[in-house]
Amino acid sequence: MTVIAGRELPDWEREFPLLRELVEGRETAWFNPGIASGDEALAGVGLTVADIDDAAARLRRFAPYIAQVFPGTRHAGGIIESPLYTIPDMQDALKEHTGIPIPGRLWMKMDSELPVSGSIKARGGIYEVLCQAERIALAEGLLQQGDDYRKLDSLKARAMFSGYSIAVGSTGNLGLSIGIMGARLGFKVTVHMSADARPWKKEMLRGHGVEVTEHESDYSAAVAAGRDQATSDPSAHFVDDENSTTLFLGYAVAGRRLAGQLQALEVRVDEEHPLFVYLPCGVGGGPGGVTFGLKTIFGDAVHPVFAEPVHSPCMLLGVHTGLHETVSVQDFGIDNVTAADGLAVGRPSGFVGRALEAAIDGYYTVSDASLYRHLALLATTEDLRVEPSAAAGLPGPQRVLADTAYLKRAGLTPPALAKATHLVWATGGSMVPEEEMSRYLQTGSGLLSES
Ligand SMILES: *Cc1c(COP(=O)(O)O)cnc(C)c1O
């Protein structure tokens, strides 16, 4: 019998009956009875609002440079941000397909349309590269405080950055963000890709002059390879997706930007107007950072819920058992093979799991078939295209509404739910080649007509 963290599987299943559903690959949900309120919810993070301010200010300093080198951001003044849409026809379709109405209003945060790299990684990934660039340019005397950062778009700057390298392990989208941004500045970038990364992502990166190293194994092994490469080279920086607080802060800036968008649209968020946010979770940095940012603004009025594939429920497994990054889904016999390549992560970030376990309301798992069905339904009802990972938030509202014990515990009464904002974070999609997207839609439509 296999032993996991010192105990046999049946023993684990006795203590955590939910594990059986995870191991059998059934869709399931868990709403954490141990969440905290007020400041206590964020006590484990070890970062503050001032840290988010600092990240937001750095992104503003770089904005003129970004606007110059990525023309797609010019009209936004070099601020890389995505739109927020209501999706009323999808809201109706979800009700029609499940018989469960969604009181309140359904919205989608379109990180699938983020400029430069078309996924949520354009937040954290690009931010970490910019941090590196600023630090080096200041140290090398190429940049002074108060300078116009468009200075960095020069032969001289690129020649200087070419003496430095950046390495990262990725299932695809993080590599795209780090690779495109890093290469544009002039860095030598190596992206260690896992076996499940899409071929087009590798080709696109190579087109940008990025070195792509392919690994037969999964994401965790690709990360380990990147870490090894960087530790043996002092001029190399390793972007540590599992532990980086820099990435995390880049994601956290999204919280205040979203707050501004909600305010402009006159959407209220307070105790009587709860905000549910459904976040697809891989290693946890993206959804974790967004959660941190939102919690610092909306406190107990925001209810973050993480979504994972049934084949890769690493964060749910880690937080529920308290084993965090010390175990992988494979240890429990779960295969980590999913069409949601951005979420194909077997081992969660121990940093995020520990930092935010008191702040994340709940977790649920989604089958690949459900991801495809939801992305097809979204395309037909709203004419919006997202990749499979990015559809994981769509079943969220009905998962929440089905758990009456959680709703009761959280004080989410019918009058409050009637005024709720349900926000599905669409984490990626606009870079997916058309042919690949039509295959996704075909698969989804086929599954929809069967059900
Ligand atoms: C990376 C990614 C996520 C999740 O972010 P993590 O930081 O890995 O949790 C979700 N969706 C897409 C499309 C992604 O690329």
Coordinates of C-alpha atoms and ligand atoms in Angstrom, one line a residue:
M1 CA 0.0 0.0 0.0
T2 CA 1.3 3.4 -0.9
V3 CA 2.2 5.7 2.0
I4 CA 1.5 9.5 1.6
A5 CA 3.1 11.8 4.2
G6 CA 3.5 8.9 6.6
R7 CA 0.0 7.5 6.3
E8 CA -1.9 5.1 4.0
L9 CA -4.6 6.4 1.7
P10 CA -7.5 4.8 3.5
D11 CA -6.3 6.5 6.7
W12 CA -6.3 9.9 4.9
E13 CA -9.8 9.2 3.5
R14 CA -11.1 8.4 6.9
E15 CA -10.0 11.8 8.2
F16 CA -10.9 13.7 5.1
P17 CA -13.9 11.9 3.4
L18 CA -13.7 14.5 0.6
L19 CA -10.5 12.9 -0.6
R20 CA -12.4 10.0 -2.0
E21 CA -14.2 12.3 -4.4
L22 CA -10.9 13.9 -5.4
V23 CA -9.2 10.6 -5.9
E24 CA -12.1 9.2 -8.0
G25 CA -12.0 12.3 -10.2
R26 CA -15.6 13.4 -9.4
E27 CA -16.5 17.1 -9.4
T28 CA -16.7 18.3 -5.9
A29 CA -16.5 21.4 -3.7
W30 CA -15.3 22.4 -0.3
F31 CA -16.2 25.6 1.5
N32 CA -13.6 26.2 4.3
P33 CA -15.3 26.5 7.7
G34 CA -12.0 27.9 9.0
I35 CA -12.1 31.3 7.2
A36 CA -11.5 34.4 9.2
S37 CA -13.0 37.9 9.0
G38 CA -11.5 41.4 9.0
D39 CA -7.7 41.8 9.1
E40 CA -7.3 38.3 10.5
A41 CA -8.1 36.9 7.0
L42 CA -4.9 38.3 5.7
A43 CA -2.7 37.9 8.7
G44 CA -0.7 35.1 7.1
V45 CA 0.2 37.0 4.0
G46 CA 3.2 39.1 5.3
L47 CA 2.6 41.8 2.8
T48 CA 0.7 45.1 3.1
V49 CA -1.3 47.6 1.1
A50 CA 1.9 49.7 0.9
D51 CA 3.5 46.8 -1.1
I52 CA 0.6 46.9 -3.5
D53 CA 0.9 50.7 -3.8
D54 CA 4.6 50.2 -4.6
A55 CA 3.8 47.7 -7.4
A56 CA 1.1 49.9 -8.8
A57 CA 3.5 52.9 -8.8
R58 CA 6.2 50.8 -10.6
L59 CA 3.7 49.8 -13.3
R60 CA 2.9 53.5 -13.7
R61 CA 6.6 54.4 -14.1
F62 CA 6.9 51.8 -16.8
A63 CA 3.7 52.8 -18.6
P64 CA 5.2 55.2 -21.1
Y65 CA 7.7 52.5 -22.1
I66 CA 5.0 49.9 -22.4
A67 CA 2.9 52.2 -24.5
Q68 CA 5.8 52.7 -26.8
V69 CA 6.9 49.1 -27.3
F70 CA 3.5 47.5 -27.2
P71 CA 1.2 49.7 -29.4
G72 CA -1.8 47.6 -28.3
T73 CA -1.5 49.4 -24.9
R74 CA -1.1 52.9 -26.3
H75 CA -4.7 54.0 -25.9
A76 CA -4.6 52.9 -22.3
G77 CA -1.4 54.9 -21.8
G78 CA 0.7 51.8 -21.3
I79 CA -1.4 50.4 -18.5
I80 CA -2.0 46.7 -19.2
E81 CA -5.7 46.2 -18.1
S82 CA -8.7 44.2 -19.3
P83 CA -12.4 45.1 -19.7
L84 CA -15.2 44.0 -17.3
Y85 CA -18.4 42.8 -19.0
T86 CA -21.8 41.7 -17.9
I87 CA -22.8 38.4 -19.4
P88 CA -26.6 38.3 -19.1
D89 CA -27.3 35.8 -21.9
M90 CA -24.7 33.4 -20.3
Q91 CA -26.5 33.9 -17.0
D92 CA -29.8 32.8 -18.6
A93 CA -28.1 29.9 -20.4
L94 CA -26.6 28.6 -17.1
K95 CA -30.0 28.6 -15.5
E96 CA -31.5 26.9 -18.5
H97 CA -28.9 24.1 -18.5
T98 CA -28.9 23.4 -14.8
G99 CA -32.3 24.5 -13.6
I100 CA -30.6 26.7 -10.9
P101 CA -31.3 30.4 -11.2
I102 CA -28.5 32.8 -10.4
P103 CA -29.9 35.7 -8.4
G104 CA -27.9 38.9 -8.7
R105 CA -25.8 39.7 -11.7
L106 CA -23.1 37.8 -13.6
W107 CA -20.0 39.5 -14.8
M108 CA -16.8 38.4 -16.5
K109 CA -13.3 40.0 -16.0
M110 CA -11.7 39.6 -19.4
D111 CA -8.1 38.9 -18.7
S112 CA -8.3 36.7 -21.7
E113 CA -8.1 40.0 -23.6
L114 CA -5.2 41.5 -21.7
P115 CA -2.7 43.1 -24.1
V116 CA 0.8 41.7 -24.7
S117 CA 0.3 38.1 -23.7
G118 CA -3.5 37.4 -23.6
S119 CA -3.7 35.9 -20.1
I120 CA -3.7 36.8 -16.4
K121 CA 0.1 36.1 -16.5
A122 CA 0.4 39.5 -18.2
R123 CA -0.1 40.9 -14.7
G124 CA 2.3 39.0 -12.5
G125 CA 4.8 37.8 -15.1
I126 CA 5.3 41.1 -16.8
Y127 CA 5.5 42.9 -13.5
E128 CA 8.3 40.6 -12.2
V129 CA 10.4 41.2 -15.4
L130 CA 9.9 45.0 -15.0
C131 CA 11.1 44.8 -11.4
Q132 CA 14.2 43.1 -12.5
A133 CA 14.8 45.5 -15.3
E134 CA 14.4 48.5 -13.1
R135 CA 16.7 47.1 -10.4
I136 CA 19.4 46.4 -12.9
A137 CA 19.1 49.7 -14.9
L138 CA 19.3 51.7 -11.6
A139 CA 22.3 49.7 -10.4
E140 CA 24.1 50.0 -13.8
G141 CA 23.4 53.8 -13.8
L142 CA 21.4 53.6 -17.0
L143 CA 18.3 54.9 -15.2
Q144 CA 18.0 57.6 -12.5
Q145 CA 15.0 58.1 -10.3
G146 CA 12.4 60.4 -12.1
D147 CA 13.7 59.4 -15.6
D148 CA 11.4 58.8 -18.5
Y149 CA 11.4 55.0 -18.8
R150 CA 11.2 55.1 -22.6
K151 CA 15.0 55.3 -22.2
L152 CA 14.9 51.6 -21.9
D153 CA 13.8 51.2 -25.5
S154 CA 17.3 51.8 -26.8
L155 CA 20.2 49.8 -28.2
K156 CA 22.3 50.7 -25.3
A157 CA 19.7 49.4 -22.8
R158 CA 19.1 46.2 -24.7
A159 CA 22.9 45.6 -24.9
M160 CA 23.1 46.0 -21.2
F161 CA 20.2 43.7 -20.4
S162 CA 21.6 41.1 -22.8
G163 CA 24.2 40.4 -20.1
Y164 CA 21.5 39.2 -17.8
S165 CA 19.3 36.2 -18.1
I166 CA 15.8 35.2 -16.8
A167 CA 14.6 31.6 -16.4
V168 CA 11.1 30.3 -15.7
G169 CA 9.3 27.0 -15.6
S170 CA 5.8 27.2 -17.1
T171 CA 2.8 25.3 -18.5
G172 CA 2.7 28.0 -21.2
N173 CA 1.2 31.3 -20.3
L174 CA 3.7 32.4 -17.7
G175 CA 6.4 31.6 -20.2
L176 CA 4.7 33.7 -22.8
S177 CA 4.5 36.7 -20.5
I178 CA 8.0 36.5 -19.2
G179 CA 9.4 35.6 -22.6
I180 CA 7.7 38.4 -24.6
M181 CA 8.5 41.1 -22.0
G182 CA 12.0 39.8 -21.2
A183 CA 13.0 39.5 -24.8
R184 CA 11.6 42.9 -25.7
L185 CA 13.8 44.5 -23.0
G186 CA 16.8 42.6 -24.3
F187 CA 17.2 39.9 -21.6
K188 CA 18.3 36.4 -22.5
V189 CA 15.2 34.4 -21.5
T190 CA 14.9 30.6 -21.1
V191 CA 11.5 29.1 -20.6
H192 CA 11.3 25.5 -19.3
M193 CA 8.1 24.1 -20.7
S194 CA 6.2 21.1 -19.4
A195 CA 5.1 18.3 -21.7
D196 CA 1.5 19.6 -21.6
A197 CA 2.3 23.1 -23.0
R198 CA 0.7 23.8 -26.3
P199 CA 3.1 23.6 -29.4
W200 CA 1.9 27.1 -30.6
K201 CA 3.1 28.7 -27.4
K202 CA 6.6 27.2 -27.8
E203 CA 6.7 28.4 -31.5
M204 CA 5.5 31.9 -30.6
L205 CA 8.2 32.2 -27.9
R206 CA 10.9 31.0 -30.3
G207 CA 9.7 33.6 -32.7
H208 CA 10.4 36.2 -30.1
G209 CA 14.0 34.9 -29.7
V210 CA 13.3 33.1 -26.4
E211 CA 15.1 29.8 -25.7
V212 CA 12.5 27.1 -25.1
T213 CA 13.6 23.9 -23.3
E214 CA 11.1 21.1 -23.4
H215 CA 10.6 18.7 -20.5
E216 CA 8.9 15.3 -20.7
S217 CA 7.6 15.7 -17.2
D218 CA 5.0 18.1 -15.7
Y219 CA 5.0 21.6 -14.5
S220 CA 6.7 21.1 -11.2
A221 CA 9.7 19.4 -12.9
A222 CA 9.9 22.3 -15.4
V223 CA 10.0 24.7 -12.5
A224 CA 12.8 22.7 -10.8
A225 CA 14.8 22.8 -14.0
G226 CA 14.5 26.5 -14.3
R227 CA 15.5 26.9 -10.7
D228 CA 18.6 24.7 -11.2
Q229 CA 19.7 26.7 -14.2
A230 CA 19.5 30.0 -12.4
T231 CA 21.2 29.0 -9.2
S232 CA 24.4 28.1 -11.0
D233 CA 24.6 31.5 -12.7
P234 CA 24.8 34.8 -10.7
S235 CA 23.6 37.0 -13.6
A236 CA 20.5 34.9 -13.9
H237 CA 17.1 35.6 -12.3
F238 CA 14.7 32.7 -11.7
V239 CA 11.0 33.6 -11.7
D240 CA 9.7 31.3 -9.0
D241 CA 6.0 30.8 -9.7
E242 CA 5.6 28.7 -6.6
N243 CA 7.0 31.3 -4.1
S244 CA 7.4 34.7 -5.7
T245 CA 5.9 37.6 -3.8
T246 CA 6.8 39.8 -6.7
L247 CA 4.5 37.9 -9.1
F248 CA 1.9 37.9 -6.3
L249 CA 2.0 41.7 -6.0
G250 CA 1.7 42.1 -9.8
Y251 CA -1.5 40.1 -9.6
A252 CA -2.7 42.0 -6.5
V253 CA -2.7 45.3 -8.4
A254 CA -5.7 43.9 -10.3
G255 CA -7.8 44.2 -7.1
R256 CA -7.7 48.0 -7.1
R257 CA -8.1 48.3 -10.8
L258 CA -11.3 46.1 -10.6
A259 CA -12.5 48.2 -7.7
G260 CA -12.3 51.3 -10.0
Q261 CA -14.1 49.5 -12.8
L262 CA -16.9 48.4 -10.5
Q263 CA -17.3 51.9 -9.1
A264 CA -17.4 53.4 -12.7
L265 CA -20.2 51.0 -13.5
E266 CA -22.0 51.9 -10.3
V267 CA -21.8 48.3 -8.9
R268 CA -21.9 48.4 -5.1
V269 CA -19.9 46.1 -3.0
D270 CA -20.5 46.0 0.7
E271 CA -22.0 43.6 3.3
E272 CA -25.5 43.9 1.7
H273 CA -24.0 43.6 -1.8
P274 CA -21.6 40.7 -1.7
L275 CA -19.0 40.2 -4.4
F276 CA -18.2 36.5 -5.4
V277 CA -15.1 36.1 -7.5
Y278 CA -14.5 32.8 -9.3
L279 CA -10.8 32.3 -9.9
P280 CA -9.2 29.5 -11.9
C281 CA -6.3 28.2 -9.9
G282 CA -3.1 26.5 -11.0
V283 CA -0.2 26.9 -8.6
G284 CA -2.2 29.7 -6.9
G285 CA -0.2 32.9 -7.4
G286 CA -2.6 34.5 -9.9
P287 CA -5.8 33.8 -8.0
G288 CA -4.0 34.3 -4.7
G289 CA -2.6 37.7 -5.7
V290 CA -6.0 38.9 -7.0
T291 CA -7.7 37.6 -3.7
F292 CA -5.2 39.6 -1.7
G293 CA -5.7 42.8 -3.7
L294 CA -9.5 42.5 -3.5
K295 CA -9.5 41.6 0.2
T296 CA -7.5 44.7 1.1
I297 CA -10.2 46.8 -0.5
F298 CA -13.5 45.0 0.1
G299 CA -12.7 43.0 3.2
D300 CA -15.4 40.5 4.2
A301 CA -17.7 41.7 1.4
V302 CA -15.6 39.8 -1.2
H303 CA -15.9 36.0 -1.4
P304 CA -13.1 34.4 -3.4
V305 CA -13.7 30.9 -4.7
F306 CA -11.0 28.9 -6.5
A307 CA -11.7 26.6 -9.4
E308 CA -9.5 23.6 -10.4
P309 CA -9.7 20.7 -12.8
V310 CA -10.7 17.4 -11.4
H311 CA -7.4 16.1 -12.6
S312 CA -5.3 18.8 -10.8
P313 CA -7.0 19.8 -7.6
C314 CA -3.7 20.7 -5.9
M315 CA -4.8 23.8 -3.9
L316 CA -7.9 22.1 -2.6
L317 CA -5.9 19.1 -1.7
G318 CA -3.2 21.1 0.0
V319 CA -5.4 23.4 2.0
H320 CA -8.0 20.8 3.0
T321 CA -5.4 18.4 4.3
G322 CA -3.0 21.1 5.6
L323 CA -0.2 19.3 3.7
H324 CA 0.1 22.2 1.2
E325 CA 3.2 21.9 -1.1
T326 CA 4.5 18.9 0.7
V327 CA 2.2 16.7 -1.4
S328 CA 1.2 16.5 -5.0
V329 CA -2.0 15.3 -6.6
Q330 CA 0.1 12.4 -8.1
D331 CA 0.9 11.2 -4.5
F332 CA -2.8 10.5 -4.2
G333 CA -3.0 8.8 -7.6
I334 CA -4.6 11.8 -9.4
D335 CA -3.0 12.1 -12.9
N336 CA -2.6 15.9 -13.4
V337 CA -3.6 15.4 -17.1
T338 CA -6.1 18.0 -18.2
A339 CA -7.1 20.1 -21.2
A340 CA -6.8 23.1 -18.9
D341 CA -3.1 23.5 -19.5
G342 CA -2.9 26.7 -17.5
L343 CA -4.2 24.8 -14.5
A344 CA -2.2 21.5 -15.0
V345 CA -0.3 21.9 -11.7
G346 CA 0.1 18.9 -9.4
R347 CA 1.7 20.7 -6.4
P348 CA 0.3 24.0 -5.0
S349 CA 2.2 27.1 -3.9
G350 CA 2.8 26.6 -0.2
F351 CA 3.2 30.3 0.2
V352 CA -0.3 31.1 -1.3
G353 CA -2.0 28.1 0.5
R354 CA -0.7 29.2 3.9
A355 CA -1.0 32.9 3.3
L356 CA -4.6 32.9 2.2
E357 CA -6.3 29.8 3.7
A358 CA -8.3 32.0 6.0
A359 CA -9.3 34.3 3.1
I360 CA -10.5 31.9 0.4
D361 CA -14.1 31.0 0.9
G362 CA -14.1 27.8 -1.1
Y363 CA -12.7 25.5 -3.8
Y364 CA -14.4 23.4 -6.4
T365 CA -13.3 21.1 -9.2
V366 CA -14.5 21.0 -12.8
S367 CA -14.2 18.2 -15.3
D368 CA -12.6 18.8 -18.7
A369 CA -15.9 18.1 -20.4
S370 CA -17.5 20.8 -18.3
L371 CA -14.8 23.3 -19.2
Y372 CA -15.4 22.6 -22.9
R373 CA -19.2 22.9 -22.5
H374 CA -18.9 26.2 -20.7
L375 CA -16.5 27.8 -23.2
A376 CA -18.8 26.8 -26.1
L377 CA -21.9 28.1 -24.2
L378 CA -20.0 31.4 -23.6
A379 CA -19.1 31.7 -27.3
T380 CA -22.7 31.1 -28.5
T381 CA -24.4 33.3 -25.9
E382 CA -21.9 36.2 -25.6
D383 CA -19.6 35.8 -28.5
L384 CA -16.6 35.7 -26.2
R385 CA -13.8 33.2 -26.6
V386 CA -11.7 31.9 -23.8
E387 CA -9.3 28.9 -23.4
P388 CA -10.4 25.8 -21.4
S389 CA -8.6 27.0 -18.2
A390 CA -10.4 30.3 -18.3
A391 CA -13.8 28.6 -18.4
A392 CA -13.3 27.1 -14.9
G393 CA -15.0 30.0 -13.1
L394 CA -18.3 29.7 -15.0
P395 CA -19.8 26.9 -13.0
G396 CA -18.9 28.7 -9.8
P397 CA -22.1 30.6 -9.0
Q398 CA -24.2 27.5 -9.0
R399 CA -21.7 25.6 -6.9
V400 CA -21.9 28.4 -4.3
L401 CA -25.7 28.5 -4.4
A402 CA -25.9 24.7 -4.0
D403 CA -24.0 24.8 -0.6
T404 CA -26.6 26.0 1.8
A405 CA -24.5 25.2 4.8
Y406 CA -21.8 27.6 3.5
L407 CA -24.3 30.3 2.7
K408 CA -25.8 30.1 6.1
R409 CA -22.4 30.2 7.8
A410 CA -21.3 33.2 5.8
G411 CA -24.5 35.1 6.5
L412 CA -25.4 35.1 2.8
T413 CA -29.2 35.4 3.0
P414 CA -31.6 35.5 0.1
P415 CA -31.9 39.4 0.2
A416 CA -28.1 39.7 0.0
L417 CA -27.8 37.1 -2.7
A418 CA -30.4 39.0 -4.8
K419 CA -28.0 41.9 -4.8
A420 CA -24.9 39.8 -5.3
T421 CA -22.2 40.4 -8.0
H422 CA -20.9 37.1 -9.4
L423 CA -17.6 37.8 -11.2
V424 CA -16.0 35.0 -13.2
W425 CA -12.3 35.7 -13.9
A426 CA -11.7 34.7 -17.6
T427 CA -7.9 34.1 -17.3
G428 CA -6.8 33.6 -20.9
G429 CA -7.6 33.0 -24.5
S430 CA -6.9 35.8 -27.0
M431 CA -3.6 34.4 -28.1
V432 CA -5.0 31.0 -28.9
P433 CA -4.6 30.4 -32.7
E434 CA -8.0 30.5 -34.6
E435 CA -7.7 26.8 -35.6
E436 CA -7.1 25.7 -32.1
M437 CA -10.0 27.8 -30.8
S438 CA -12.4 26.3 -33.4
R439 CA -11.4 22.9 -32.2
Y440 CA -12.2 23.9 -28.6
L441 CA -15.6 25.2 -29.7
Q442 CA -16.3 22.1 -31.7
T443 CA -15.5 19.9 -28.8
G444 CA -17.7 22.0 -26.5
S445 CA -20.7 22.1 -28.9
G446 CA -20.5 18.4 -29.4
L447 CA -20.6 17.8 -25.6
L448 CA -23.4 20.3 -25.2
S449 CA -25.6 18.6 -27.8
E450 CA -25.0 15.3 -26.0
S451 CA -26.1 16.6 -22.6
Ligands
LIG1 C1 -1.7 30.5 -15.0 C2 -3.1 30.5 -15.3 C3 -4.1 30.4 -14.3 C4 -3.8 30.2 -12.8 O1 -2.7 31.0 -12.3 P1 -1.8 30.3 -11.2 O2 -0.9 31.4 -10.7 O3 -1.0 29.2 -11.8 O4 -2.7 29.8 -10.1 C5 -5.4 30.4 -14.7 N1 -5.7 30.5 -16.0 C6 -4.8 30.6 -16.9 C7 -5.3 30.7 -18.4 C8 -3.5 30.6 -16.6 O5 -2.6 30.7 -17.6

